[in-house]
Amino acid sequence: MQTKNILGITLAAAFSSLAGAALAQVPAGYPADYQKIIDAAKKEGKLVIYSATDSKAAAPLIKDFSALYPGISVEYNDMNSTEVYNRFISEVAAGGNTADVMWSSAMDLQMRLASDGYALKYKSVEAAKIPGWAMWDDQAYGTTFEPAAIVYNKRLLDPKEVPKNHDDFVKLIATPKFKDKVTTYDIEKSGVGFMFMSQDAKEYPQFLALENAFGTAKVRVQSSTGTMMERISSGENLIGYNVLGSYALVRAKTDPSIGVVLPKDYTLILSRVQFINKNAKNVNAGKLWLDYILSHRGQTVISNGAKLFAIRADVTGETTSADLIKEIGAANVKPVPVHPIILQFLGPAKRMAFLKQWKETAGKK
């Protein structure tokens, strides 16, 4: 994926100084001294974000943030999850300019950076409103509630074939009809793909059977959800595994070929992790952005504009955690915790062993 930029998204020129002063007020319920952060952020005048969230999904958030805090220009860099990590690390090592805020769906890579000391310790004023599993040490914060889904072509699958759980999926793709017709993430290149699959290894007792079934089907791997859904919609592939459900459920509303399954035995839940760079050039603007994303207002935009599934239980809208939990069942929802415990597969030896097994089973041709 090419890096994209949304530069200078600022409404400063569109407002008079009086209107700007009126809009950039302390949000209701925030401490009075929060005004110091707002004033300092306006002096910085800029915010640089590195993100794995598509520009299209982020645009409503950037627009609303800019309306709330005019005078702060947002530079939004959209990359895949591995690029977000690699670019940040290389720029920090070179001592050059880099992101003020990191926001990525590759939760394990984000937690590696945070636990390695790259994240600012900042207790968000909104911290009490998100689940305890979604934050770590006042440094890393989960911002969304997105399921790992099975996506299939509704035109080409008989309703009786549609899997309800992981066991059903394993049996289905091992049949001749699905040879060369199954897709999932390339776990060597996709950070979020590797994280989902390594979490499956923990949650699913028959994980080796799943890998072998992928091998039998000669699974086709991709680096993005978008590519997987295009190929499923066209019929080139019949079914996809661990597809990011936030994107799939939205597309299914307008694409009659797309069907979505949230597995009934367990559904992994991803939360895009955000942290402020400890050495951020625009640290106050970063605090405003983090608090905004976690706020009721920001989460409402996440639900209704970005459609990434709000993590806050008190938000209503098109895509919310409350609705997903109701659909899947609380006992079957398995959130990936925002915690260093998820780093166990990122150690070089364990990662290499995991990928070696994947190549020998799922990757056999």
Tab-separated table of C-alpha atoms in Angstrom:
chain	number	residue	atom	x	y	z
A	1	MET	CA	0.000	0.000	0.000
A	2	GLN	CA	1.325	3.425	-0.870
A	3	THR	CA	1.658	5.861	1.982
A	4	LYS	CA	-1.035	8.500	1.756
A	5	ASN	CA	-1.117	11.933	3.269
A	6	ILE	CA	-3.999	14.108	4.348
A	7	LEU	CA	-2.121	17.336	4.885
A	8	GLY	CA	-3.206	20.524	6.522
A	9	ILE	CA	-6.718	19.480	7.453
A	10	THR	CA	-7.413	22.598	9.429
A	11	LEU	CA	-10.350	24.932	9.630
A	12	ALA	CA	-8.387	27.843	11.059
A	13	ALA	CA	-8.794	29.953	7.955
A	14	ALA	CA	-12.520	29.303	7.902
A	15	PHE	CA	-13.164	30.749	11.331
A	16	SER	CA	-12.610	34.158	12.800
A	17	SER	CA	-10.390	34.367	15.844
A	18	LEU	CA	-13.503	34.933	17.955
A	19	ALA	CA	-15.204	31.800	16.628
A	20	GLY	CA	-11.992	29.815	17.107
A	21	ALA	CA	-11.764	30.895	20.729
A	22	ALA	CA	-15.371	29.923	21.302
A	23	LEU	CA	-14.939	26.469	19.795
A	24	ALA	CA	-11.648	25.560	21.482
A	25	GLN	CA	-13.129	25.398	24.951
A	26	VAL	CA	-12.577	22.789	27.630
A	27	PRO	CA	-14.978	19.894	26.909
A	28	ALA	CA	-17.801	19.434	29.406
A	29	GLY	CA	-16.734	17.403	32.427
A	30	TYR	CA	-13.010	17.946	31.885
A	31	PRO	CA	-10.886	19.607	34.605
A	32	ALA	CA	-10.548	23.395	34.263
A	33	ASP	CA	-6.771	23.198	33.868
A	34	TYR	CA	-7.291	21.211	30.639
A	35	GLN	CA	-7.323	24.642	29.009
A	36	LYS	CA	-3.527	24.667	29.385
A	37	ILE	CA	-3.268	21.615	27.135
A	38	ILE	CA	-5.583	23.225	24.565
A	39	ASP	CA	-3.624	26.479	24.544
A	40	ALA	CA	-0.286	24.671	24.252
A	41	ALA	CA	-1.612	22.501	21.426
A	42	LYS	CA	-2.789	25.567	19.509
A	43	LYS	CA	0.706	27.019	19.828
A	44	GLU	CA	2.138	23.809	18.403
A	45	GLY	CA	-0.363	24.138	15.568
A	46	LYS	CA	0.201	20.672	14.120
A	47	LEU	CA	-0.355	16.971	14.766
A	48	VAL	CA	1.389	14.115	12.919
A	49	ILE	CA	-0.318	10.709	13.009
A	50	TYR	CA	0.989	7.392	11.657
A	51	SER	CA	-1.904	4.998	11.260
A	52	ALA	CA	-3.064	1.720	9.771
A	53	THR	CA	-6.651	3.016	9.686
A	54	ASP	CA	-7.766	3.807	6.137
A	55	SER	CA	-7.835	7.501	5.289
A	56	LYS	CA	-11.475	7.198	4.254
A	57	ALA	CA	-12.442	5.836	7.680
A	58	ALA	CA	-10.330	8.413	9.517
A	59	ALA	CA	-11.570	11.432	7.536
A	60	PRO	CA	-14.754	12.021	9.629
A	61	LEU	CA	-12.662	11.933	12.810
A	62	ILE	CA	-10.103	14.383	11.468
A	63	LYS	CA	-12.839	16.720	10.264
A	64	ASP	CA	-14.624	16.704	13.625
A	65	PHE	CA	-11.398	17.078	15.600
A	66	SER	CA	-10.448	20.069	13.450
A	67	ALA	CA	-13.853	21.635	14.067
A	68	LEU	CA	-13.408	21.126	17.804
A	69	TYR	CA	-9.838	22.444	17.853
A	70	PRO	CA	-9.397	24.850	14.913
A	71	GLY	CA	-5.850	25.970	14.254
A	72	ILE	CA	-4.304	22.502	14.602
A	73	SER	CA	-3.277	21.075	11.231
A	74	VAL	CA	-3.501	17.289	11.048
A	75	GLU	CA	-0.973	15.368	8.949
A	76	TYR	CA	-2.391	11.875	8.623
A	77	ASN	CA	-0.165	9.118	7.200
A	78	ASP	CA	-2.033	5.951	6.164
A	79	MET	CA	0.124	2.801	5.838
A	80	ASN	CA	-0.271	-0.907	6.427
A	81	SER	CA	0.393	-2.060	9.981
A	82	THR	CA	3.933	-3.318	9.356
A	83	GLU	CA	4.904	-0.091	7.591
A	84	VAL	CA	3.626	1.979	10.519
A	85	TYR	CA	5.959	0.115	12.858
A	86	ASN	CA	9.001	0.020	10.569
A	87	ARG	CA	8.809	3.675	9.575
A	88	PHE	CA	8.538	4.855	13.169
A	89	ILE	CA	11.429	2.685	14.345
A	90	SER	CA	13.718	3.744	11.496
A	91	GLU	CA	12.961	7.458	11.919
A	92	VAL	CA	13.525	7.336	15.674
A	93	ALA	CA	16.832	5.494	15.140
A	94	ALA	CA	17.921	8.139	12.638
A	95	GLY	CA	16.992	10.953	15.006
A	96	GLY	CA	14.640	12.532	12.476
A	97	ASN	CA	11.087	13.819	12.672
A	98	THR	CA	8.440	11.176	13.183
A	99	ALA	CA	4.867	10.704	14.416
A	100	ASP	CA	3.342	12.417	17.434
A	101	VAL	CA	0.680	9.705	17.671
A	102	MET	CA	0.825	6.045	16.650
A	103	TRP	CA	-2.472	4.299	15.871
A	104	SER	CA	-2.490	0.754	14.545
A	105	SER	CA	-4.524	-2.430	14.274
A	106	ALA	CA	-1.361	-4.506	14.840
A	107	MET	CA	-1.887	-4.538	18.584
A	108	ASP	CA	1.208	-6.613	19.315
A	109	LEU	CA	3.523	-4.290	17.387
A	110	GLN	CA	2.032	-1.297	19.173
A	111	MET	CA	2.505	-3.002	22.535
A	112	ARG	CA	6.099	-3.819	21.675
A	113	LEU	CA	6.778	-0.124	21.067
A	114	ALA	CA	4.951	0.923	24.230
A	115	SER	CA	6.627	-1.656	26.448
A	116	ASP	CA	10.021	-0.782	24.940
A	117	GLY	CA	9.646	2.778	26.216
A	118	TYR	CA	8.456	4.736	23.178
A	119	ALA	CA	5.070	5.737	24.631
A	120	LEU	CA	4.302	8.784	26.742
A	121	LYS	CA	2.765	8.063	30.126
A	122	TYR	CA	-0.467	10.058	30.014
A	123	LYS	CA	-3.651	9.218	31.863
A	124	SER	CA	-6.466	10.192	29.546
A	125	VAL	CA	-9.361	12.032	31.144
A	126	GLU	CA	-11.544	9.459	29.338
A	127	ALA	CA	-9.710	6.380	30.665
A	128	ALA	CA	-12.476	5.411	33.096
A	129	LYS	CA	-14.957	5.082	30.238
A	130	ILE	CA	-13.226	2.246	28.359
A	131	PRO	CA	-12.830	-1.408	29.468
A	132	GLY	CA	-9.932	-2.263	31.757
A	133	TRP	CA	-8.502	-4.762	29.223
A	134	ALA	CA	-8.252	-1.938	26.654
A	135	MET	CA	-5.516	0.117	28.338
A	136	TRP	CA	-2.058	-0.456	29.732
A	137	ASP	CA	-0.083	1.579	32.242
A	138	ASP	CA	-1.558	4.948	31.172
A	139	GLN	CA	0.409	4.563	27.921
A	140	ALA	CA	-1.444	2.408	25.376
A	141	TYR	CA	-5.181	2.655	24.743
A	142	GLY	CA	-7.578	0.504	22.731
A	143	THR	CA	-9.944	2.658	20.681
A	144	THR	CA	-12.229	0.270	18.765
A	145	PHE	CA	-14.011	-3.096	19.121
A	146	GLU	CA	-13.571	-4.957	15.824
A	147	PRO	CA	-14.276	-8.660	15.208
A	148	ALA	CA	-12.201	-11.118	13.193
A	149	ALA	CA	-14.748	-12.470	10.724
A	150	ILE	CA	-15.249	-15.205	8.173
A	151	VAL	CA	-16.399	-13.628	4.902
A	152	TYR	CA	-17.945	-15.589	2.043
A	153	ASN	CA	-19.537	-15.169	-1.382
A	154	LYS	CA	-23.319	-15.370	-0.898
A	155	ARG	CA	-23.926	-16.078	-4.583
A	156	LEU	CA	-21.630	-19.088	-4.743
A	157	LEU	CA	-22.072	-20.754	-1.356
A	158	ASP	CA	-25.142	-22.772	-0.499
A	159	PRO	CA	-26.651	-21.525	2.782
A	160	LYS	CA	-26.063	-25.013	4.200
A	161	GLU	CA	-22.325	-24.651	3.543
A	162	VAL	CA	-21.910	-21.417	5.497
A	163	PRO	CA	-19.800	-22.214	8.605
A	164	LYS	CA	-21.090	-21.264	12.035
A	165	ASN	CA	-17.852	-21.824	13.923
A	166	HIS	CA	-14.185	-22.715	13.480
A	167	ASP	CA	-14.785	-26.479	13.297
A	168	ASP	CA	-17.283	-25.940	10.477
A	169	PHE	CA	-14.763	-23.771	8.633
A	170	VAL	CA	-11.990	-26.385	8.905
A	171	LYS	CA	-14.240	-29.138	7.507
A	172	LEU	CA	-15.566	-26.906	4.727
A	173	ILE	CA	-12.281	-25.684	3.231
A	174	ALA	CA	-10.811	-29.203	3.213
A	175	THR	CA	-13.369	-30.180	0.534
A	176	PRO	CA	-12.380	-30.103	-3.176
A	177	LYS	CA	-14.709	-27.210	-3.995
A	178	PHE	CA	-12.542	-24.826	-1.991
A	179	LYS	CA	-9.149	-25.684	-3.459
A	180	ASP	CA	-7.518	-22.393	-4.537
A	181	LYS	CA	-10.659	-20.568	-3.349
A	182	VAL	CA	-9.743	-19.643	0.249
A	183	THR	CA	-8.011	-16.443	1.322
A	184	THR	CA	-6.547	-14.972	4.496
A	185	TYR	CA	-3.838	-12.528	5.531
A	186	ASP	CA	-0.213	-13.079	4.577
A	187	ILE	CA	0.983	-13.446	8.149
A	188	GLU	CA	4.618	-12.811	7.167
A	189	LYS	CA	3.813	-9.368	5.766
A	190	SER	CA	0.715	-8.287	7.696
A	191	GLY	CA	1.150	-7.360	11.338
A	192	VAL	CA	-2.557	-7.690	12.087
A	193	GLY	CA	-2.717	-10.985	10.195
A	194	PHE	CA	0.101	-12.468	12.277
A	195	MET	CA	-1.502	-11.242	15.488
A	196	PHE	CA	-4.904	-12.769	14.643
A	197	MET	CA	-3.381	-16.118	13.699
A	198	SER	CA	-1.165	-16.285	16.785
A	199	GLN	CA	-4.210	-15.537	18.953
A	200	ASP	CA	-6.079	-18.341	17.171
A	201	ALA	CA	-3.240	-20.662	18.178
A	202	LYS	CA	-4.045	-19.819	21.799
A	203	GLU	CA	-7.842	-19.942	21.574
A	204	TYR	CA	-8.565	-22.792	19.157
A	205	PRO	CA	-7.697	-26.327	20.361
A	206	GLN	CA	-7.677	-27.651	16.780
A	207	PHE	CA	-5.345	-24.993	15.416
A	208	LEU	CA	-3.066	-27.522	13.705
A	209	ALA	CA	-6.100	-28.937	11.877
A	210	LEU	CA	-6.924	-25.392	10.764
A	211	GLU	CA	-3.408	-24.914	9.372
A	212	ASN	CA	-3.557	-28.260	7.582
A	213	ALA	CA	-6.934	-27.374	6.091
A	214	PHE	CA	-5.428	-24.160	4.714
A	215	GLY	CA	-2.691	-26.273	3.151
A	216	THR	CA	-5.202	-28.658	1.581
A	217	ALA	CA	-7.110	-25.679	0.151
A	218	LYS	CA	-3.875	-24.070	-1.084
A	219	VAL	CA	-4.841	-20.844	0.658
A	220	ARG	CA	-4.275	-17.563	-1.190
A	221	VAL	CA	-2.752	-14.932	1.092
A	222	GLN	CA	-3.132	-11.141	0.858
A	223	SER	CA	-1.761	-8.158	2.745
A	224	SER	CA	-5.036	-6.264	3.135
A	225	THR	CA	-8.703	-6.761	3.983
A	226	GLY	CA	-9.704	-4.761	0.913
A	227	THR	CA	-7.988	-7.146	-1.499
A	228	MET	CA	-9.514	-10.180	0.201
A	229	MET	CA	-13.030	-8.750	-0.031
A	230	GLU	CA	-12.608	-7.785	-3.687
A	231	ARG	CA	-11.625	-11.340	-4.573
A	232	ILE	CA	-14.436	-12.851	-2.533
A	233	SER	CA	-16.979	-10.476	-4.056
A	234	SER	CA	-15.838	-11.309	-7.600
A	235	GLY	CA	-15.912	-15.053	-6.933
A	236	GLU	CA	-12.186	-15.522	-7.503
A	237	ASN	CA	-12.176	-16.701	-3.878
A	238	LEU	CA	-15.190	-18.211	-2.151
A	239	ILE	CA	-14.338	-17.577	1.482
A	240	GLY	CA	-11.928	-15.569	3.624
A	241	TYR	CA	-10.667	-16.092	7.160
A	242	ASN	CA	-9.788	-13.526	9.859
A	243	VAL	CA	-11.026	-10.705	7.665
A	244	LEU	CA	-11.350	-7.465	9.620
A	245	GLY	CA	-15.031	-7.487	10.461
A	246	SER	CA	-15.473	-3.733	10.774
A	247	TYR	CA	-14.750	-3.284	7.060
A	248	ALA	CA	-16.587	-6.463	6.037
A	249	LEU	CA	-19.838	-5.711	7.883
A	250	VAL	CA	-19.996	-2.232	6.372
A	251	ARG	CA	-19.355	-3.542	2.859
A	252	ALA	CA	-21.949	-6.296	3.275
A	253	LYS	CA	-24.644	-3.618	3.575
A	254	THR	CA	-24.038	-2.470	-0.010
A	255	ASP	CA	-22.469	-5.524	-1.686
A	256	PRO	CA	-25.013	-8.355	-2.188
A	257	SER	CA	-22.183	-10.830	-2.800
A	258	ILE	CA	-20.634	-10.417	0.648
A	259	GLY	CA	-21.762	-12.510	3.616
A	260	VAL	CA	-20.197	-12.250	7.083
A	261	VAL	CA	-19.953	-14.840	9.870
A	262	LEU	CA	-18.927	-14.029	13.438
A	263	PRO	CA	-17.962	-17.506	14.700
A	264	LYS	CA	-20.189	-18.764	17.501
A	265	ASP	CA	-17.497	-20.741	19.357
A	266	TYR	CA	-15.354	-17.622	19.791
A	267	THR	CA	-14.791	-14.366	17.960
A	268	LEU	CA	-11.495	-12.537	18.379
A	269	ILE	CA	-11.900	-8.823	19.020
A	270	LEU	CA	-9.231	-6.386	17.882
A	271	SER	CA	-8.895	-2.893	19.304
A	272	ARG	CA	-6.780	-0.376	17.391
A	273	VAL	CA	-4.097	0.689	19.832
A	274	GLN	CA	-3.091	4.316	20.138
A	275	PHE	CA	-0.270	5.955	22.052
A	276	ILE	CA	1.520	9.291	22.135
A	277	ASN	CA	5.198	9.272	21.195
A	278	LYS	CA	7.233	9.950	24.352
A	279	ASN	CA	9.347	12.416	22.361
A	280	ALA	CA	6.474	13.899	20.360
A	281	LYS	CA	7.184	17.285	18.835
A	282	ASN	CA	3.514	18.200	19.261
A	283	VAL	CA	2.799	16.415	22.508
A	284	ASN	CA	-0.163	18.556	23.592
A	285	ALA	CA	-1.893	18.132	20.248
A	286	GLY	CA	-1.331	14.405	20.726
A	287	LYS	CA	-3.082	14.530	24.113
A	288	LEU	CA	-6.051	16.361	22.576
A	289	TRP	CA	-6.325	13.750	19.827
A	290	LEU	CA	-6.107	10.778	22.210
A	291	ASP	CA	-8.728	12.238	24.550
A	292	TYR	CA	-10.964	13.106	21.605
A	293	ILE	CA	-10.781	9.572	20.151
A	294	LEU	CA	-11.766	8.085	23.529
A	295	SER	CA	-14.449	10.687	24.257
A	296	HIS	CA	-18.177	10.094	23.819
A	297	ARG	CA	-18.105	12.534	20.899
A	298	GLY	CA	-15.150	10.849	19.198
A	299	GLN	CA	-16.514	7.359	19.788
A	300	THR	CA	-19.849	8.409	18.300
A	301	VAL	CA	-17.987	9.452	15.140
A	302	ILE	CA	-16.101	6.135	15.207
A	303	SER	CA	-19.461	4.350	15.304
A	304	ASN	CA	-21.407	6.412	12.780
A	305	GLY	CA	-18.744	8.033	10.581
A	306	ALA	CA	-15.670	5.815	10.574
A	307	LYS	CA	-17.812	2.696	11.259
A	308	LEU	CA	-14.992	1.010	13.162
A	309	PHE	CA	-17.124	-0.097	16.150
A	310	ALA	CA	-17.024	2.082	19.250
A	311	ILE	CA	-15.361	0.529	22.282
A	312	ARG	CA	-17.323	2.567	24.836
A	313	ALA	CA	-20.408	0.837	26.192
A	314	ASP	CA	-22.330	4.143	26.475
A	315	VAL	CA	-22.209	4.930	22.742
A	316	THR	CA	-25.128	4.188	20.447
A	317	GLY	CA	-24.890	4.106	16.685
A	318	GLU	CA	-24.395	1.946	13.609
A	319	THR	CA	-21.371	-0.022	14.868
A	320	THR	CA	-20.958	-0.502	18.612
A	321	SER	CA	-19.413	-2.986	21.021
A	322	ALA	CA	-22.762	-3.401	22.777
A	323	ASP	CA	-24.460	-4.599	19.580
A	324	LEU	CA	-21.636	-7.016	18.751
A	325	ILE	CA	-21.604	-8.514	22.232
A	326	LYS	CA	-25.356	-9.020	22.001
A	327	GLU	CA	-25.021	-10.735	18.616
A	328	ILE	CA	-22.055	-12.991	19.459
A	329	GLY	CA	-22.789	-13.610	23.129
A	330	ALA	CA	-20.657	-12.259	25.946
A	331	ALA	CA	-19.089	-15.659	26.673
A	332	ASN	CA	-17.874	-16.010	23.074
A	333	VAL	CA	-16.315	-12.558	22.715
A	334	LYS	CA	-12.528	-12.813	23.068
A	335	PRO	CA	-10.909	-9.357	23.140
A	336	VAL	CA	-7.179	-9.306	22.506
A	337	PRO	CA	-5.890	-7.442	25.587
A	338	VAL	CA	-3.920	-4.213	25.351
A	339	HIS	CA	-1.096	-5.706	27.381
A	340	PRO	CA	2.481	-6.963	26.864
A	341	ILE	CA	1.194	-10.532	27.327
A	342	ILE	CA	0.324	-10.528	23.613
A	343	LEU	CA	4.018	-10.145	22.736
A	344	GLN	CA	4.847	-13.790	23.397
A	345	PHE	CA	4.822	-14.692	19.687
A	346	LEU	CA	6.949	-11.693	18.660
A	347	GLY	CA	10.205	-12.990	20.154
A	348	PRO	CA	12.501	-13.892	17.219
A	349	ALA	CA	12.714	-17.605	18.058
A	350	LYS	CA	8.986	-18.045	18.691
A	351	ARG	CA	7.995	-15.984	15.639
A	352	MET	CA	10.336	-17.984	13.399
A	353	ALA	CA	8.991	-21.263	14.782
A	354	PHE	CA	5.400	-20.134	14.265
A	355	LEU	CA	6.068	-19.045	10.668
A	356	LYS	CA	8.006	-22.259	9.971
A	357	GLN	CA	5.047	-24.362	11.086
A	358	TRP	CA	2.690	-22.167	9.024
A	359	LYS	CA	4.789	-22.684	5.884
A	360	GLU	CA	5.006	-26.431	6.426
A	361	THR	CA	1.252	-26.827	6.934
A	362	ALA	CA	-0.867	-23.944	5.633
A	363	GLY	CA	1.778	-22.871	3.141
A	364	LYS	CA	2.343	-26.221	1.455
A	365	LYS	CA	1.602	-26.135	-2.265
